PDB file of C-alpha atoms in Angstrom:
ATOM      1  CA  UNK D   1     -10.541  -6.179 -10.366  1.00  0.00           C
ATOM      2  CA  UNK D   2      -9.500  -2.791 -11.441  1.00  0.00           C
ATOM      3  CA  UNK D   3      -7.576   0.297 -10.199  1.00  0.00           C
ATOM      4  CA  UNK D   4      -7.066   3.088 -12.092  1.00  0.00           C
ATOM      5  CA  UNK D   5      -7.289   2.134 -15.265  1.00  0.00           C
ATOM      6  CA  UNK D   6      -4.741  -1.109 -14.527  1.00  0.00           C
ATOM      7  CA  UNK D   7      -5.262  -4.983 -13.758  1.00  0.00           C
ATOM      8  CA  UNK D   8      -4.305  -5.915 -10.458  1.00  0.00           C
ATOM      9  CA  UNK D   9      -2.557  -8.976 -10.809  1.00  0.00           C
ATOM     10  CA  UNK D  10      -4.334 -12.680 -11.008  1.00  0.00           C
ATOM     11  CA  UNK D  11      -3.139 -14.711  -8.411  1.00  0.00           C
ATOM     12  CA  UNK D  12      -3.569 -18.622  -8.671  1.00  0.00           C
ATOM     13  CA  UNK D  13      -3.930 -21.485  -6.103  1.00  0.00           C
ATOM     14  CA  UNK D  14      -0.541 -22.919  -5.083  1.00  0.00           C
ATOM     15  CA  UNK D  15      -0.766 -26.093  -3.097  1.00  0.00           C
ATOM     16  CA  UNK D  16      -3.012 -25.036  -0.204  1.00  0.00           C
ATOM     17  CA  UNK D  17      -0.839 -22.044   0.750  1.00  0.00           C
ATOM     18  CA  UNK D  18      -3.942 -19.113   1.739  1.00  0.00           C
ATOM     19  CA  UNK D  19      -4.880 -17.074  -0.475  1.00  0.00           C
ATOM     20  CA  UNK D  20      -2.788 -13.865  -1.403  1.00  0.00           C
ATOM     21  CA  UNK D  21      -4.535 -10.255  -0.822  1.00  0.00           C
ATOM     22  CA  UNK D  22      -3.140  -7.888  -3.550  1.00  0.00           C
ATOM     23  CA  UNK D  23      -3.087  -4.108  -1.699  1.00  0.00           C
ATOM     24  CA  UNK D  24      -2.266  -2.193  -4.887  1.00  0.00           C
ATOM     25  CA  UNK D  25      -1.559  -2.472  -8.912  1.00  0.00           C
ATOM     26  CA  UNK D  26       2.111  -2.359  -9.834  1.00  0.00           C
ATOM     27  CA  UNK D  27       0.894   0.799 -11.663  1.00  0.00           C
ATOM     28  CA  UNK D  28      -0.283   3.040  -8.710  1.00  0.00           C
ATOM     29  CA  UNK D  29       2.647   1.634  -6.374  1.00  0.00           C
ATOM     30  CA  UNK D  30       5.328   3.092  -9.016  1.00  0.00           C
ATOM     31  CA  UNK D  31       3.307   6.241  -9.302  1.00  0.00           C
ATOM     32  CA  UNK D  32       4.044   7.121  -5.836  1.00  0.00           C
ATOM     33  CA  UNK D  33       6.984  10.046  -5.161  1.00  0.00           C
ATOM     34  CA  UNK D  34       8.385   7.523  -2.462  1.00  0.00           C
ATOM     35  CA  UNK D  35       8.664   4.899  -4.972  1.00  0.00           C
ATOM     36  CA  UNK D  36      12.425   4.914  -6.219  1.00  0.00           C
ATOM     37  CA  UNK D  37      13.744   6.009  -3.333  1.00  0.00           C
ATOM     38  CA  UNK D  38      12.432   3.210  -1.087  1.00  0.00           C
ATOM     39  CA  UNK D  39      13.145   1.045  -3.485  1.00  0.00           C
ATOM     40  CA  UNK D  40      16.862   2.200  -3.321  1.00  0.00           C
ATOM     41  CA  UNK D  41      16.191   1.306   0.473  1.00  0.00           C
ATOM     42  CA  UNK D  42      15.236   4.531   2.174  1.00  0.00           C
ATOM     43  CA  UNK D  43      13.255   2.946   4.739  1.00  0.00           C
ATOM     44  CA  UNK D  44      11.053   6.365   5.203  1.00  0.00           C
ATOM     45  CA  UNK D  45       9.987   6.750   2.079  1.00  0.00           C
ATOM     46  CA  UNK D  46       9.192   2.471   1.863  1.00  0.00           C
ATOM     47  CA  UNK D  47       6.881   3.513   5.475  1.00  0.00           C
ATOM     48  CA  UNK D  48       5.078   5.999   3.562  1.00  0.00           C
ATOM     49  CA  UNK D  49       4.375   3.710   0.648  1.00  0.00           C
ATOM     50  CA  UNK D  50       3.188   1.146   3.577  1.00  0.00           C
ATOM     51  CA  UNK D  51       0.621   3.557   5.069  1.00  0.00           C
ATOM     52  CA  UNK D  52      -0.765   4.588   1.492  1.00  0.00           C
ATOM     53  CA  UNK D  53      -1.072   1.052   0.073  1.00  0.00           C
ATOM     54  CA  UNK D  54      -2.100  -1.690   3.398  1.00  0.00           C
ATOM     55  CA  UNK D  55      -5.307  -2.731   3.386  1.00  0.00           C
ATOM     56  CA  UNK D  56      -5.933  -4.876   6.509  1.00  0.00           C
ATOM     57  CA  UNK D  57     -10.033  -5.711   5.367  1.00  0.00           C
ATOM     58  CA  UNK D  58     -10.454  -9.064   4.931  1.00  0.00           C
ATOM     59  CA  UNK D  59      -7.406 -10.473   6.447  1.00  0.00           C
ATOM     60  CA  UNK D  60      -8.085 -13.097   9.091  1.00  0.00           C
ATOM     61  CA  UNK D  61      -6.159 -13.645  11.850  1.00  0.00           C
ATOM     62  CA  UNK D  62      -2.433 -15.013  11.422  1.00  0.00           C
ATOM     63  CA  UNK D  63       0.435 -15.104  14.365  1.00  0.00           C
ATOM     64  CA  UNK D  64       2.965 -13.836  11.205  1.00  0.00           C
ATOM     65  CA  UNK D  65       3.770 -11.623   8.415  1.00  0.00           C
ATOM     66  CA  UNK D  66       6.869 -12.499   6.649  1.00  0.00           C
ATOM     67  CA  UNK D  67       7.995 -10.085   3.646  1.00  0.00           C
ATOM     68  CA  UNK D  68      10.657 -11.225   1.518  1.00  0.00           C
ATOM     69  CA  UNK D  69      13.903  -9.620   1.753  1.00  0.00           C
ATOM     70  CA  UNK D  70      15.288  -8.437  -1.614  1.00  0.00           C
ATOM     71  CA  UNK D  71      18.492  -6.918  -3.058  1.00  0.00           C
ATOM     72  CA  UNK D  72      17.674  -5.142  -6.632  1.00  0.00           C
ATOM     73  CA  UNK D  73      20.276  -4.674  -8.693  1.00  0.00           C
ATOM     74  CA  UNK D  74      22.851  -3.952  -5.530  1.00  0.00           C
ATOM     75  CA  UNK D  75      20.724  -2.277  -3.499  1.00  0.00           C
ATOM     76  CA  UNK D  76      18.187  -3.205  -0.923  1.00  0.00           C
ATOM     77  CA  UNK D  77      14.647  -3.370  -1.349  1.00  0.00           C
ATOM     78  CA  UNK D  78      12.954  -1.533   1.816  1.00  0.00           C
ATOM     79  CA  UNK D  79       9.480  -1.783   0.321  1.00  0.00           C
ATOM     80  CA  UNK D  80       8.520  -5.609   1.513  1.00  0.00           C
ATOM     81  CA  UNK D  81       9.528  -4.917   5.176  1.00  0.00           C
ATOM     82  CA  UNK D  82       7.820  -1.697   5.353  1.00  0.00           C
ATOM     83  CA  UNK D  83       4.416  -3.366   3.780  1.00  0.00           C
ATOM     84  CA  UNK D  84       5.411  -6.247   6.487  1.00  0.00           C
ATOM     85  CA  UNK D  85       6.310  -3.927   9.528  1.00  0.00           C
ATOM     86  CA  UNK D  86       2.883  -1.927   8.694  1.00  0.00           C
ATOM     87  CA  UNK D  87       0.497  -4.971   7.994  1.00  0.00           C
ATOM     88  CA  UNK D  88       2.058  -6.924  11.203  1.00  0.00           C
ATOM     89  CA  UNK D  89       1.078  -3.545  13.602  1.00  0.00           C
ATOM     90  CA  UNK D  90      -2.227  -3.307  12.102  1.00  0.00           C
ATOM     91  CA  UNK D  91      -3.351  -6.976  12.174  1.00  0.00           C
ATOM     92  CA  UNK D  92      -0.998  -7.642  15.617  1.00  0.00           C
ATOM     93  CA  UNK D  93       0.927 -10.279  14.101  1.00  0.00           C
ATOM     94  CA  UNK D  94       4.610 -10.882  14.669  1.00  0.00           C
ATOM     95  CA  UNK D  95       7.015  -9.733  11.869  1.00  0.00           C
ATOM     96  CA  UNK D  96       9.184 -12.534  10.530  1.00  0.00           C
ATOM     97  CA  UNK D  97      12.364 -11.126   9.153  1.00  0.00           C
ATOM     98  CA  UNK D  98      14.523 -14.394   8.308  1.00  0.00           C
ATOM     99  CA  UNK D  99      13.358 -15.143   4.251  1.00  0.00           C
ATOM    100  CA  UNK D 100      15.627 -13.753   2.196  1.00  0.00           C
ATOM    101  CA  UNK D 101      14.974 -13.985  -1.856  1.00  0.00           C
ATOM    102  CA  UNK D 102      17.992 -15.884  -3.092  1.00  0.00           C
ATOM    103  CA  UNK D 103      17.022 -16.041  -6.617  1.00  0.00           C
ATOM    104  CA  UNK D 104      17.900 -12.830  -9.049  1.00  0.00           C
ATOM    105  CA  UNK D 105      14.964 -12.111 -10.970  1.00  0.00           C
ATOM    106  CA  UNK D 106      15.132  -8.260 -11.943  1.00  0.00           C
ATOM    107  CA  UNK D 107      11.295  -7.426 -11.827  1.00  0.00           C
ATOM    108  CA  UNK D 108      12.406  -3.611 -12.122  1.00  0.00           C
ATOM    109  CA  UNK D 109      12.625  -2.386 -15.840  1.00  0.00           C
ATOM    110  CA  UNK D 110      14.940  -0.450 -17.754  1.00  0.00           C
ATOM    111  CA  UNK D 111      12.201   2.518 -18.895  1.00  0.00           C
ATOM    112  CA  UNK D 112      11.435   2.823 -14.850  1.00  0.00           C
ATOM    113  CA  UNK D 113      14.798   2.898 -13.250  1.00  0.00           C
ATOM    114  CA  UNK D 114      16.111   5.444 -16.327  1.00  0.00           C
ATOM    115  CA  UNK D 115      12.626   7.815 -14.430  1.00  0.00           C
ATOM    116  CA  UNK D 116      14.410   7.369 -11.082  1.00  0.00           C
ATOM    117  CA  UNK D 117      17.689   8.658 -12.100  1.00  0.00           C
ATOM    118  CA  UNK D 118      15.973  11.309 -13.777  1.00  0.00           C
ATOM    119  CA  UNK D 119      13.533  11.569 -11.056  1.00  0.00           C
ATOM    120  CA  UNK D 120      11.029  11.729 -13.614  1.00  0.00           C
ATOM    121  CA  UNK D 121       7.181  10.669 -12.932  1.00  0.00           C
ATOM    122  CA  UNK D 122       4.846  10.197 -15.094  1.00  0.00           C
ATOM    123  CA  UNK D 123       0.658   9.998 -15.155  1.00  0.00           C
ATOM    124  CA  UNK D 124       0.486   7.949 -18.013  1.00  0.00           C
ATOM    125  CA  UNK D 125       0.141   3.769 -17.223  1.00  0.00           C
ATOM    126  CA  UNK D 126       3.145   2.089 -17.469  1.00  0.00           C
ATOM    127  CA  UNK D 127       3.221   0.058 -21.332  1.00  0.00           C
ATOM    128  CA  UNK D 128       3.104  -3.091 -19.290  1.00  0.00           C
ATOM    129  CA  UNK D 129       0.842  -2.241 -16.684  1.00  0.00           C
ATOM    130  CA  UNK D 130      -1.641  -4.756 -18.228  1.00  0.00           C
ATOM    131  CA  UNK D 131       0.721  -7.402 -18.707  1.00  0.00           C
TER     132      UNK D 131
END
């Protein structure tokens, strides 16, 4: 699958957990305005990131949605509970806000949190986009 010119990721069967739906390509969620500042935890700007990117086609029926809490670099993620809060209200699931990510993995990179400061944007896909 494809969106704008990047791969959405490939996800791959892990034990018999359901399958993952993938709402968006890294590349078009850090094109957004709201981007940097939600993930810097402005919980307004992670809502309208929610609303843009939740697809709720071909999601069955599930009593909960449980985003993972994250802490980037010192600061609080408000992305995954927005995508939670939204996907919860649109599927009328419960929203399960007791995971917390307790490993430190970094998944934002140098080139895109030098464009936040700068509150630079840019058109052009990401060089790892495809990775």
């Amino acid at each position: 699958m494809n969106e704008q010119g990047a791969s959405l990721p490939v996800r791959v069967p892990w034990n018999g957990f359901p399958n993952v739906i993938v709402h968006s390509s890294i590349y078009k969620l850090k094109c957004l305005p709201a981007y940097c500042a939600a993930k810097r935890g402005d919980h307004k700007a992670a809502a309208r990131i929610a609303h843009a990117l939740v697809k709720t086609e071909n999601i069955g029926a599930v009593d909960f949605v449980v985003p993972v809490i994250q802490v980037d670099r010192g600061r609080y993620n408000a992305i995954p509970v927005a995508f939670g809060a939204v996907l919860a209200k649109h599927i009328g699931a419960k929203l399960w806000l007791d995971v917390f990510q307790i490993n430190k993995v970094d998944h934002t990179d140098a080139a895109l949190r030098a464009g936040c400061k700068a509150n630079q944007y840019s058109t052009e896909p990401h060089p790892r986009a495809n990775v």
